[in-house]
């Protein structure tokens, strides 16, 4: 059967396609628009989303994030978060540790060592690089062998002999070859007598990166203790975690004496909380709880000892709690008041989440704009393996860089007025009406052609 479409029907179909194009997303569909600047080699560009920009989203999973070019055309993009799912408590690993000795007067420098290792990099022996006389050697710190752990390191857990009570402060460095070392910050552990009880802090948070070896150097060499146990908690996944990004100070409220709460702007996978300790000589055993919304029960996230104490004219501060990365929007801190409490007003807190990397394929002319803030749109991100052919995780660091132009200032677009929202709805309703009408017309045309008697030969 030979069927020909009437030009009138073709006009209806073309009109429907035009309406479909007009209904595509545009930057003004989103409440927040942030200009971007590009550097490096494209066409793929990687953007670390600042936390205050993320908080402008209307969807917890960032499903309303978009990138537009200078013509207002949406760009193909992917989100790389690589964060542990809820309930991932990590894996505890027992590791070997080796003492680092140096002469008593060598306070500034790093102890020189001779290292013997096996073929796979496991340490067998660590000795001082020069022979020290009896009485000259001082224990400066410890070298930890993490070569058997292939996943990112999240936490260091130490125990030490009882004659070294009080605070232990040390620097943490990481290396893969025992030659080049890079800093991982400072660690603090403590064992104190408190209100007829023993208060102990054994855990130190690590940045969630991989390393074969860790070096711990005590700031005051004569106080380095003899370790009795060393454990490293690693992530269950071997993926390299994104760095942490911190919020600004967040004010809270007091429920009752010793209980404080804070409301986060949206549900977030919080991995660390920092409590402001405004007064010197503060000591507070605490329990931190969280929940997604008011109707749900509180769940314990972490507990520990917070302190700000003055020793030898310097403040010794431990004001952070590591939490497992569950999605929470409310936090509650319960303080053991026997330590003096944290005051009548709720202290300010800061929270940290894993950085989110947005990768997009630049198409068309710039300038490019990041847009977010729409509760109704559907997520449009692609898997990285789809966005970038032959994608490998190590390739992520070689992509061009995108950054928020002019700092992290966010330009809030005017909220859609009721009339504009109504117009958008009418446009969608009209589009569907025309599409349905087109289907009816096409069905009627097909029916009429089928009923038409065949032409006589």
GROMACS .gro file of C-alpha atoms in nm:
model
  457
    1UNK     CA    1   0.000   0.000   0.000
    2UNK     CA    2   0.140   0.337  -0.100
    3UNK     CA    3   0.070   0.606   0.164
    4UNK     CA    4   0.148   0.974   0.117
    5UNK     CA    5   0.137   1.231   0.394
    6UNK     CA    6  -0.062   1.542   0.326
    7UNK     CA    7   0.146   1.863   0.362
    8UNK     CA    8  -0.101   1.970   0.630
    9UNK     CA    9  -0.005   1.673   0.845
   10UNK     CA   10   0.361   1.749   0.796
   11UNK     CA   11   0.293   2.102   0.922
   12UNK     CA   12   0.134   1.964   1.240
   13UNK     CA   13   0.432   1.734   1.305
   14UNK     CA   14   0.679   2.018   1.241
   15UNK     CA   15   0.486   2.244   1.481
   16UNK     CA   16   0.504   1.976   1.750
   17UNK     CA   17   0.880   1.943   1.703
   18UNK     CA   18   0.923   2.319   1.729
   19UNK     CA   19   0.727   2.326   2.054
   20UNK     CA   20   0.946   2.044   2.187
   21UNK     CA   21   1.261   2.245   2.119
   22UNK     CA   22   1.109   2.552   2.283
   23UNK     CA   23   1.032   2.350   2.597
   24UNK     CA   24   1.398   2.256   2.658
   25UNK     CA   25   1.565   2.383   2.975
   26UNK     CA   26   1.719   2.730   2.973
   27UNK     CA   27   1.934   2.905   3.238
   28UNK     CA   28   1.638   3.110   3.365
   29UNK     CA   29   1.463   2.787   3.470
   30UNK     CA   30   1.710   2.775   3.763
   31UNK     CA   31   1.726   3.010   4.062
   32UNK     CA   32   2.108   3.024   4.082
   33UNK     CA   33   2.349   3.103   3.797
   34UNK     CA   34   2.726   3.113   3.843
   35UNK     CA   35   2.969   3.222   3.566
   36UNK     CA   36   3.258   2.985   3.495
   37UNK     CA   37   3.609   3.042   3.361
   38UNK     CA   38   3.804   2.772   3.177
   39UNK     CA   39   4.176   2.692   3.164
   40UNK     CA   40   4.381   2.408   3.024
   41UNK     CA   41   4.303   2.177   2.738
   42UNK     CA   42   3.946   2.071   2.662
   43UNK     CA   43   3.702   1.969   2.539
   44UNK     CA   44   3.635   1.814   2.882
   45UNK     CA   45   3.660   2.038   3.187
   46UNK     CA   46   3.653   1.950   3.557
   47UNK     CA   47   3.493   2.175   3.820
   48UNK     CA   48   3.516   2.127   4.198
   49UNK     CA   49   3.179   2.253   4.318
   50UNK     CA   50   3.221   2.494   4.613
   51UNK     CA   51   3.004   2.398   4.907
   52UNK     CA   52   2.815   2.728   4.918
   53UNK     CA   53   2.728   2.679   4.551
   54UNK     CA   54   2.606   2.323   4.618
   55UNK     CA   55   2.379   2.454   4.894
   56UNK     CA   56   2.188   2.651   4.629
   57UNK     CA   57   2.061   2.324   4.484
   58UNK     CA   58   1.702   2.219   4.546
   59UNK     CA   59   1.774   1.847   4.522
   60UNK     CA   60   1.996   1.659   4.770
   61UNK     CA   61   2.157   1.446   4.497
   62UNK     CA   62   2.235   1.757   4.287
   63UNK     CA   63   1.997   1.638   4.018
   64UNK     CA   64   1.920   2.001   3.931
   65UNK     CA   65   2.277   2.096   3.834
   66UNK     CA   66   2.331   2.207   3.474
   67UNK     CA   67   2.600   2.375   3.262
   68UNK     CA   68   2.500   2.608   2.973
   69UNK     CA   69   2.707   2.764   2.698
   70UNK     CA   70   2.683   3.121   2.574
   71UNK     CA   71   2.384   3.034   2.354
   72UNK     CA   72   2.190   2.891   2.648
   73UNK     CA   73   2.241   2.530   2.534
   74UNK     CA   74   2.276   2.260   2.800
   75UNK     CA   75   2.608   2.072   2.804
   76UNK     CA   76   2.659   1.700   2.859
   77UNK     CA   77   2.804   1.645   3.207
   78UNK     CA   78   2.884   1.393   3.479
   79UNK     CA   79   2.913   1.411   3.859
   80UNK     CA   80   3.208   1.239   4.029
   81UNK     CA   81   3.151   1.211   4.404
   82UNK     CA   82   3.311   0.875   4.497
   83UNK     CA   83   3.188   0.880   4.855
   84UNK     CA   84   3.118   0.586   5.079
   85UNK     CA   85   2.752   0.476   5.091
   86UNK     CA   86   2.549   0.480   5.411
   87UNK     CA   87   2.656   0.208   5.650
   88UNK     CA   88   3.013   0.178   5.520
   89UNK     CA   89   3.209   0.173   5.846
   90UNK     CA   90   3.545   0.096   5.685
   91UNK     CA   91   3.794  -0.184   5.753
   92UNK     CA   92   4.032  -0.202   6.051
   93UNK     CA   93   4.388  -0.308   5.961
   94UNK     CA   94   4.664  -0.407   6.204
   95UNK     CA   95   4.996  -0.265   6.081
   96UNK     CA   96   5.364  -0.289   6.176
   97UNK     CA   97   5.539   0.008   6.338
   98UNK     CA   98   5.910   0.087   6.370
   99UNK     CA   99   6.077   0.338   6.609
  100UNK     CA  100   6.256   0.645   6.475
  101UNK     CA  101   6.556   0.746   6.689
  102UNK     CA  102   6.774   1.054   6.675
  103UNK     CA  103   7.026   1.231   6.897
  104UNK     CA  104   6.888   1.429   7.189
  105UNK     CA  105   6.999   1.765   7.047
  106UNK     CA  106   6.857   1.708   6.697
  107UNK     CA  107   6.518   1.868   6.754
  108UNK     CA  108   6.462   2.023   6.412
  109UNK     CA  109   6.532   1.779   6.131
  110UNK     CA  110   6.400   1.440   6.046
  111UNK     CA  111   6.573   1.127   6.176
  112UNK     CA  112   6.785   0.961   5.909
  113UNK     CA  113   6.714   0.591   5.870
  114UNK     CA  114   6.832   0.285   5.682
  115UNK     CA  115   6.540   0.078   5.559
  116UNK     CA  116   6.527  -0.287   5.460
  117UNK     CA  117   6.213  -0.399   5.279
  118UNK     CA  118   6.089  -0.707   5.097
  119UNK     CA  119   6.023  -0.730   4.724
  120UNK     CA  120   5.662  -0.616   4.767
  121UNK     CA  121   5.761  -0.312   4.974
  122UNK     CA  122   5.683  -0.452   5.320
  123UNK     CA  123   5.923  -0.311   5.580
  124UNK     CA  124   6.150  -0.563   5.746
  125UNK     CA  125   6.387  -0.341   5.945
  126UNK     CA  126   6.438   0.030   6.015
  127UNK     CA  127   6.764   0.147   6.175
  128UNK     CA  128   6.918   0.493   6.242
  129UNK     CA  129   7.143   0.607   5.957
  130UNK     CA  130   7.426   0.680   6.202
  131UNK     CA  131   7.534   0.489   6.510
  132UNK     CA  132   7.421   0.662   6.833
  133UNK     CA  133   7.597   0.617   7.163
  134UNK     CA  134   7.406   0.490   7.463
  135UNK     CA  135   7.218   0.778   7.624
  136UNK     CA  136   7.232   0.993   7.309
  137UNK     CA  137   6.935   0.841   7.133
  138UNK     CA  138   6.588   0.984   7.178
  139UNK     CA  139   6.267   0.832   7.045
  140UNK     CA  140   6.141   1.091   6.793
  141UNK     CA  141   5.844   0.903   6.651
  142UNK     CA  142   5.729   0.600   6.456
  143UNK     CA  143   5.725   0.471   6.097
  144UNK     CA  144   5.409   0.279   6.001
  145UNK     CA  145   5.397   0.020   5.724
  146UNK     CA  146   5.065   0.048   5.536
  147UNK     CA  147   5.193  -0.114   5.214
  148UNK     CA  148   4.944  -0.402   5.243
  149UNK     CA  149   4.644  -0.166   5.245
  150UNK     CA  150   4.521  -0.080   4.896
  151UNK     CA  151   4.229   0.143   4.995
  152UNK     CA  152   4.217   0.509   5.112
  153UNK     CA  153   4.318   0.559   5.477
  154UNK     CA  154   4.048   0.721   5.692
  155UNK     CA  155   4.160   0.694   6.055
  156UNK     CA  156   4.464   0.621   6.271
  157UNK     CA  157   4.408   0.444   6.606
  158UNK     CA  158   4.694   0.436   6.858
  159UNK     CA  159   4.752   0.291   7.203
  160UNK     CA  160   5.062   0.349   7.416
  161UNK     CA  161   5.220   0.264   7.749
  162UNK     CA  162   5.056   0.399   8.064
  163UNK     CA  163   5.356   0.602   8.187
  164UNK     CA  164   5.290   0.857   7.911
  165UNK     CA  165   4.954   0.999   8.018
  166UNK     CA  166   4.832   1.340   7.907
  167UNK     CA  167   4.833   1.474   7.552
  168UNK     CA  168   5.033   1.337   7.260
  169UNK     CA  169   5.085   1.573   6.965
  170UNK     CA  170   5.264   1.473   6.645
  171UNK     CA  171   5.290   1.551   6.276
  172UNK     CA  172   5.168   1.301   6.015
  173UNK     CA  173   5.345   1.255   5.681
  174UNK     CA  174   5.278   1.009   5.400
  175UNK     CA  175   5.497   0.852   5.133
  176UNK     CA  176   5.490   0.577   4.871
  177UNK     CA  177   5.868   0.538   4.830
  178UNK     CA  178   6.020   0.647   5.168
  179UNK     CA  179   6.197   0.929   4.983
  180UNK     CA  180   5.934   1.192   4.908
  181UNK     CA  181   5.705   1.284   5.198
  182UNK     CA  182   5.400   1.509   5.203
  183UNK     CA  183   5.218   1.637   5.509
  184UNK     CA  184   4.885   1.502   5.628
  185UNK     CA  185   4.846   1.753   5.909
  186UNK     CA  186   4.880   1.698   6.282
  187UNK     CA  187   4.749   1.432   6.516
  188UNK     CA  188   4.647   1.452   6.881
  189UNK     CA  189   4.560   1.171   7.118
  190UNK     CA  190   4.509   1.189   7.493
  191UNK     CA  191   4.472   0.988   7.812
  192UNK     CA  192   4.347   1.188   8.110
  193UNK     CA  193   4.199   1.145   8.456
  194UNK     CA  194   3.861   1.317   8.463
  195UNK     CA  195   3.603   1.323   8.746
  196UNK     CA  196   3.730   0.994   8.892
  197UNK     CA  197   3.722   0.843   8.545
  198UNK     CA  198   3.971   0.779   8.268
  199UNK     CA  199   3.903   0.978   7.950
  200UNK     CA  200   4.091   0.854   7.646
  201UNK     CA  201   4.114   0.974   7.287
  202UNK     CA  202   4.287   0.725   7.059
  203UNK     CA  203   4.159   0.812   6.711
  204UNK     CA  204   4.304   1.059   6.459
  205UNK     CA  205   4.124   1.142   6.135
  206UNK     CA  206   4.318   1.093   5.810
  207UNK     CA  207   4.243   1.264   5.476
  208UNK     CA  208   4.100   0.958   5.297
  209UNK     CA  209   4.392   0.905   5.058
  210UNK     CA  210   4.616   0.609   4.986
  211UNK     CA  211   4.977   0.582   5.108
  212UNK     CA  212   5.222   0.296   5.157
  213UNK     CA  213   5.396   0.447   5.460
  214UNK     CA  214   5.314   0.697   5.735
  215UNK     CA  215   5.564   0.883   5.951
  216UNK     CA  216   5.464   1.016   6.295
  217UNK     CA  217   5.704   1.269   6.453
  218UNK     CA  218   5.635   1.397   6.803
  219UNK     CA  219   5.661   1.774   6.843
  220UNK     CA  220   5.841   1.737   7.175
  221UNK     CA  221   6.076   1.439   7.124
  222UNK     CA  222   6.118   1.362   7.492
  223UNK     CA  223   5.742   1.291   7.516
  224UNK     CA  224   5.716   1.034   7.236
  225UNK     CA  225   5.558   0.724   7.394
  226UNK     CA  226   5.620   0.357   7.331
  227UNK     CA  227   5.331   0.235   7.118
  228UNK     CA  228   5.154  -0.087   7.209
  229UNK     CA  229   4.899  -0.101   6.926
  230UNK     CA  230   4.857   0.065   6.584
  231UNK     CA  231   4.556   0.027   6.358
  232UNK     CA  232   4.457   0.201   6.036
  233UNK     CA  233   4.096   0.220   5.926
  234UNK     CA  234   4.059   0.213   5.549
  235UNK     CA  235   3.761   0.260   5.321
  236UNK     CA  236   3.588  -0.053   5.190
  237UNK     CA  237   3.635   0.074   4.834
  238UNK     CA  238   3.973   0.131   4.671
  239UNK     CA  239   3.851   0.447   4.493
  240UNK     CA  240   4.046   0.762   4.578
  241UNK     CA  241   3.821   0.990   4.782
  242UNK     CA  242   3.765   1.351   4.689
  243UNK     CA  243   3.901   1.606   4.940
  244UNK     CA  244   3.682   1.747   5.216
  245UNK     CA  245   3.523   2.089   5.177
  246UNK     CA  246   3.415   2.285   5.485
  247UNK     CA  247   3.110   2.500   5.549
  248UNK     CA  248   3.114   2.839   5.717
  249UNK     CA  249   3.016   2.873   6.087
  250UNK     CA  250   2.661   2.754   6.160
  251UNK     CA  251   2.463   2.886   6.459
  252UNK     CA  252   2.248   2.653   6.665
  253UNK     CA  253   2.012   2.650   6.961
  254UNK     CA  254   2.013   2.495   7.310
  255UNK     CA  255   1.750   2.232   7.390
  256UNK     CA  256   1.843   2.210   7.756
  257UNK     CA  257   2.161   2.246   7.957
  258UNK     CA  258   2.422   2.031   7.786
  259UNK     CA  259   2.219   1.965   7.467
  260UNK     CA  260   2.252   2.169   7.148
  261UNK     CA  261   2.105   2.134   6.798
  262UNK     CA  262   2.184   2.270   6.452
  263UNK     CA  263   1.978   2.276   6.131
  264UNK     CA  264   2.171   2.223   5.806
  265UNK     CA  265   2.052   2.397   5.487
  266UNK     CA  266   1.972   2.061   5.322
  267UNK     CA  267   2.039   1.691   5.364
  268UNK     CA  268   2.416   1.635   5.329
  269UNK     CA  269   2.660   1.346   5.365
  270UNK     CA  270   2.853   1.497   5.656
  271UNK     CA  271   3.190   1.332   5.729
  272UNK     CA  272   3.335   1.566   5.990
  273UNK     CA  273   3.205   1.821   6.241
  274UNK     CA  274   3.409   2.095   6.408
  275UNK     CA  275   3.277   2.254   6.728
  276UNK     CA  276   3.388   2.606   6.820
  277UNK     CA  277   3.550   2.608   7.165
  278UNK     CA  278   3.542   2.975   7.257
  279UNK     CA  279   3.691   2.955   7.606
  280UNK     CA  280   4.036   2.836   7.703
  281UNK     CA  281   4.064   2.531   7.930
  282UNK     CA  282   3.744   2.373   7.797
  283UNK     CA  283   3.710   1.996   7.833
  284UNK     CA  284   3.397   1.817   7.713
  285UNK     CA  285   3.323   1.447   7.652
  286UNK     CA  286   3.045   1.459   7.389
  287UNK     CA  287   2.808   1.246   7.183
  288UNK     CA  288   2.698   1.362   6.837
  289UNK     CA  289   2.368   1.248   6.685
  290UNK     CA  290   2.197   1.323   6.355
  291UNK     CA  291   1.880   1.268   6.156
  292UNK     CA  292   1.735   1.361   5.816
  293UNK     CA  293   1.414   1.519   5.942
  294UNK     CA  294   1.228   1.598   6.263
  295UNK     CA  295   0.990   1.301   6.237
  296UNK     CA  296   1.278   1.049   6.249
  297UNK     CA  297   1.461   0.932   6.566
  298UNK     CA  298   1.811   1.055   6.645
  299UNK     CA  299   2.097   0.822   6.546
  300UNK     CA  300   2.441   0.828   6.711
  301UNK     CA  301   2.708   0.943   6.467
  302UNK     CA  302   3.016   0.983   6.686
  303UNK     CA  303   3.148   1.036   7.037
  304UNK     CA  304   3.473   1.169   7.171
  305UNK     CA  305   3.659   1.420   7.383
  306UNK     CA  306   3.670   1.786   7.279
  307UNK     CA  307   3.920   2.014   7.451
  308UNK     CA  308   4.103   2.344   7.435
  309UNK     CA  309   4.373   2.353   7.698
  310UNK     CA  310   4.672   2.578   7.753
  311UNK     CA  311   5.005   2.402   7.795
  312UNK     CA  312   5.341   2.577   7.801
  313UNK     CA  313   5.179   2.896   7.678
  314UNK     CA  314   5.016   2.729   7.375
  315UNK     CA  315   4.662   2.612   7.309
  316UNK     CA  316   4.618   2.238   7.260
  317UNK     CA  317   4.295   2.193   7.066
  318UNK     CA  318   4.089   1.889   6.967
  319UNK     CA  319   3.755   2.016   6.836
  320UNK     CA  320   3.663   1.779   6.551
  321UNK     CA  321   3.452   1.465   6.537
  322UNK     CA  322   3.468   1.216   6.251
  323UNK     CA  323   3.127   1.087   6.138
  324UNK     CA  324   3.038   0.805   5.896
  325UNK     CA  325   2.896   1.009   5.606
  326UNK     CA  326   2.522   0.944   5.649
  327UNK     CA  327   2.280   1.197   5.498
  328UNK     CA  328   2.168   1.429   5.781
  329UNK     CA  329   1.998   1.767   5.801
  330UNK     CA  330   1.989   1.804   6.180
  331UNK     CA  331   2.269   1.758   6.435
  332UNK     CA  332   2.249   1.726   6.814
  333UNK     CA  333   2.543   1.742   7.056
  334UNK     CA  334   2.510   1.608   7.411
  335UNK     CA  335   2.785   1.726   7.650
  336UNK     CA  336   2.897   1.562   7.974
  337UNK     CA  337   2.864   1.861   8.204
  338UNK     CA  338   3.119   1.729   8.456
  339UNK     CA  339   3.384   1.890   8.237
  340UNK     CA  340   3.228   2.234   8.281
  341UNK     CA  341   3.015   2.225   7.966
  342UNK     CA  342   3.027   2.450   7.662
  343UNK     CA  343   2.824   2.741   7.796
  344UNK     CA  344   2.464   2.859   7.792
  345UNK     CA  345   2.464   2.942   7.420
  346UNK     CA  346   2.502   2.680   7.150
  347UNK     CA  347   2.855   2.692   7.006
  348UNK     CA  348   2.893   2.744   6.634
  349UNK     CA  349   2.987   2.442   6.425
  350UNK     CA  350   3.136   2.380   6.084
  351UNK     CA  351   3.074   2.060   5.887
  352UNK     CA  352   3.269   1.895   5.607
  353UNK     CA  353   3.148   1.694   5.309
  354UNK     CA  354   3.334   1.531   5.023
  355UNK     CA  355   3.402   1.759   4.729
  356UNK     CA  356   3.184   1.696   4.423
  357UNK     CA  357   3.357   1.706   4.086
  358UNK     CA  358   3.149   1.810   3.786
  359UNK     CA  359   3.292   1.715   3.444
  360UNK     CA  360   3.132   1.860   3.132
  361UNK     CA  361   3.194   1.842   2.758
  362UNK     CA  362   3.227   2.198   2.626
  363UNK     CA  363   3.019   2.243   2.310
  364UNK     CA  364   2.949   2.572   2.136
  365UNK     CA  365   3.072   2.918   2.225
  366UNK     CA  366   3.124   3.052   2.578
  367UNK     CA  367   3.095   3.200   2.826
  368UNK     CA  368   2.980   2.899   3.025
  369UNK     CA  369   2.743   2.915   3.319
  370UNK     CA  370   2.672   2.676   3.605
  371UNK     CA  371   2.302   2.671   3.693
  372UNK     CA  372   2.119   2.500   3.978
  373UNK     CA  373   1.810   2.545   4.190
  374UNK     CA  374   1.504   2.373   4.043
  375UNK     CA  375   1.306   2.122   4.247
  376UNK     CA  376   1.114   1.973   3.953
  377UNK     CA  377   1.371   1.892   3.683
  378UNK     CA  378   1.504   1.541   3.642
  379UNK     CA  379   1.870   1.450   3.677
  380UNK     CA  380   2.055   1.470   3.344
  381UNK     CA  381   2.409   1.360   3.439
  382UNK     CA  382   2.582   1.080   3.247
  383UNK     CA  383   2.826   0.817   3.375
  384UNK     CA  384   3.188   0.927   3.331
  385UNK     CA  385   3.254   0.625   3.111
  386UNK     CA  386   2.980   0.748   2.875
  387UNK     CA  387   3.088   1.113   2.878
  388UNK     CA  388   3.458   1.035   2.821
  389UNK     CA  389   3.545   0.745   2.587
  390UNK     CA  390   3.810   0.509   2.730
  391UNK     CA  391   3.774   0.678   3.069
  392UNK     CA  392   4.015   0.578   3.347
  393UNK     CA  393   4.012   0.724   3.700
  394UNK     CA  394   4.364   0.865   3.666
  395UNK     CA  395   4.254   1.062   3.360
  396UNK     CA  396   4.036   1.287   3.575
  397UNK     CA  397   4.334   1.493   3.692
  398UNK     CA  398   4.450   1.560   3.334
  399UNK     CA  399   4.131   1.733   3.218
  400UNK     CA  400   4.098   2.106   3.168
  401UNK     CA  401   4.001   2.310   3.472
  402UNK     CA  402   3.682   2.507   3.527
  403UNK     CA  403   3.640   2.740   3.822
  404UNK     CA  404   3.379   2.974   3.961
  405UNK     CA  405   3.457   3.310   3.802
  406UNK     CA  406   3.544   3.578   4.056
  407UNK     CA  407   3.543   3.360   4.368
  408UNK     CA  408   3.242   3.178   4.507
  409UNK     CA  409   2.992   3.464   4.488
  410UNK     CA  410   2.657   3.321   4.383
  411UNK     CA  411   2.417   3.527   4.172
  412UNK     CA  412   2.064   3.436   4.269
  413UNK     CA  413   1.824   3.458   3.977
  414UNK     CA  414   1.482   3.602   4.056
  415UNK     CA  415   1.242   3.337   4.175
  416UNK     CA  416   0.992   3.242   3.908
  417UNK     CA  417   0.687   3.460   3.956
  418UNK     CA  418   0.351   3.280   3.972
  419UNK     CA  419   0.261   3.417   3.630
  420UNK     CA  420   0.590   3.291   3.481
  421UNK     CA  421   0.548   2.951   3.642
  422UNK     CA  422   0.190   2.940   3.514
  423UNK     CA  423   0.309   3.032   3.166
  424UNK     CA  424   0.566   2.750   3.181
  425UNK     CA  425   0.295   2.507   3.289
  426UNK     CA  426   0.063   2.621   3.010
  427UNK     CA  427   0.347   2.574   2.762
  428UNK     CA  428   0.393   2.216   2.880
  429UNK     CA  429   0.019   2.154   2.878
  430UNK     CA  430  -0.006   2.301   2.529
  431UNK     CA  431   0.282   2.086   2.409
  432UNK     CA  432   0.121   1.768   2.536
  433UNK     CA  433  -0.217   1.872   2.395
  434UNK     CA  434  -0.068   1.929   2.050
  435UNK     CA  435   0.125   1.601   2.064
  436UNK     CA  436  -0.186   1.408   2.162
  437UNK     CA  437  -0.387   1.587   1.897
  438UNK     CA  438  -0.121   1.497   1.640
  439UNK     CA  439  -0.145   1.130   1.739
  440UNK     CA  440  -0.525   1.144   1.697
  441UNK     CA  441  -0.494   1.310   1.356
  442UNK     CA  442  -0.236   1.060   1.238
  443UNK     CA  443  -0.450   0.770   1.360
  444UNK     CA  444  -0.754   0.916   1.181
  445UNK     CA  445  -0.554   0.960   0.861
  446UNK     CA  446  -0.426   0.601   0.880
  447UNK     CA  447  -0.779   0.474   0.944
  448UNK     CA  448  -0.920   0.667   0.649
  449UNK     CA  449  -0.645   0.534   0.421
  450UNK     CA  450  -0.715   0.180   0.534
  451UNK     CA  451  -1.088   0.218   0.459
  452UNK     CA  452  -1.021   0.359   0.114
  453UNK     CA  453  -1.094   0.094  -0.149
  454UNK     CA  454  -0.793  -0.016  -0.353
  455UNK     CA  455  -0.751   0.156  -0.685
  456UNK     CA  456  -0.870  -0.045  -0.988
  457UNK     CA  457  -0.600  -0.155  -1.221
   0.00000   0.00000   0.00000
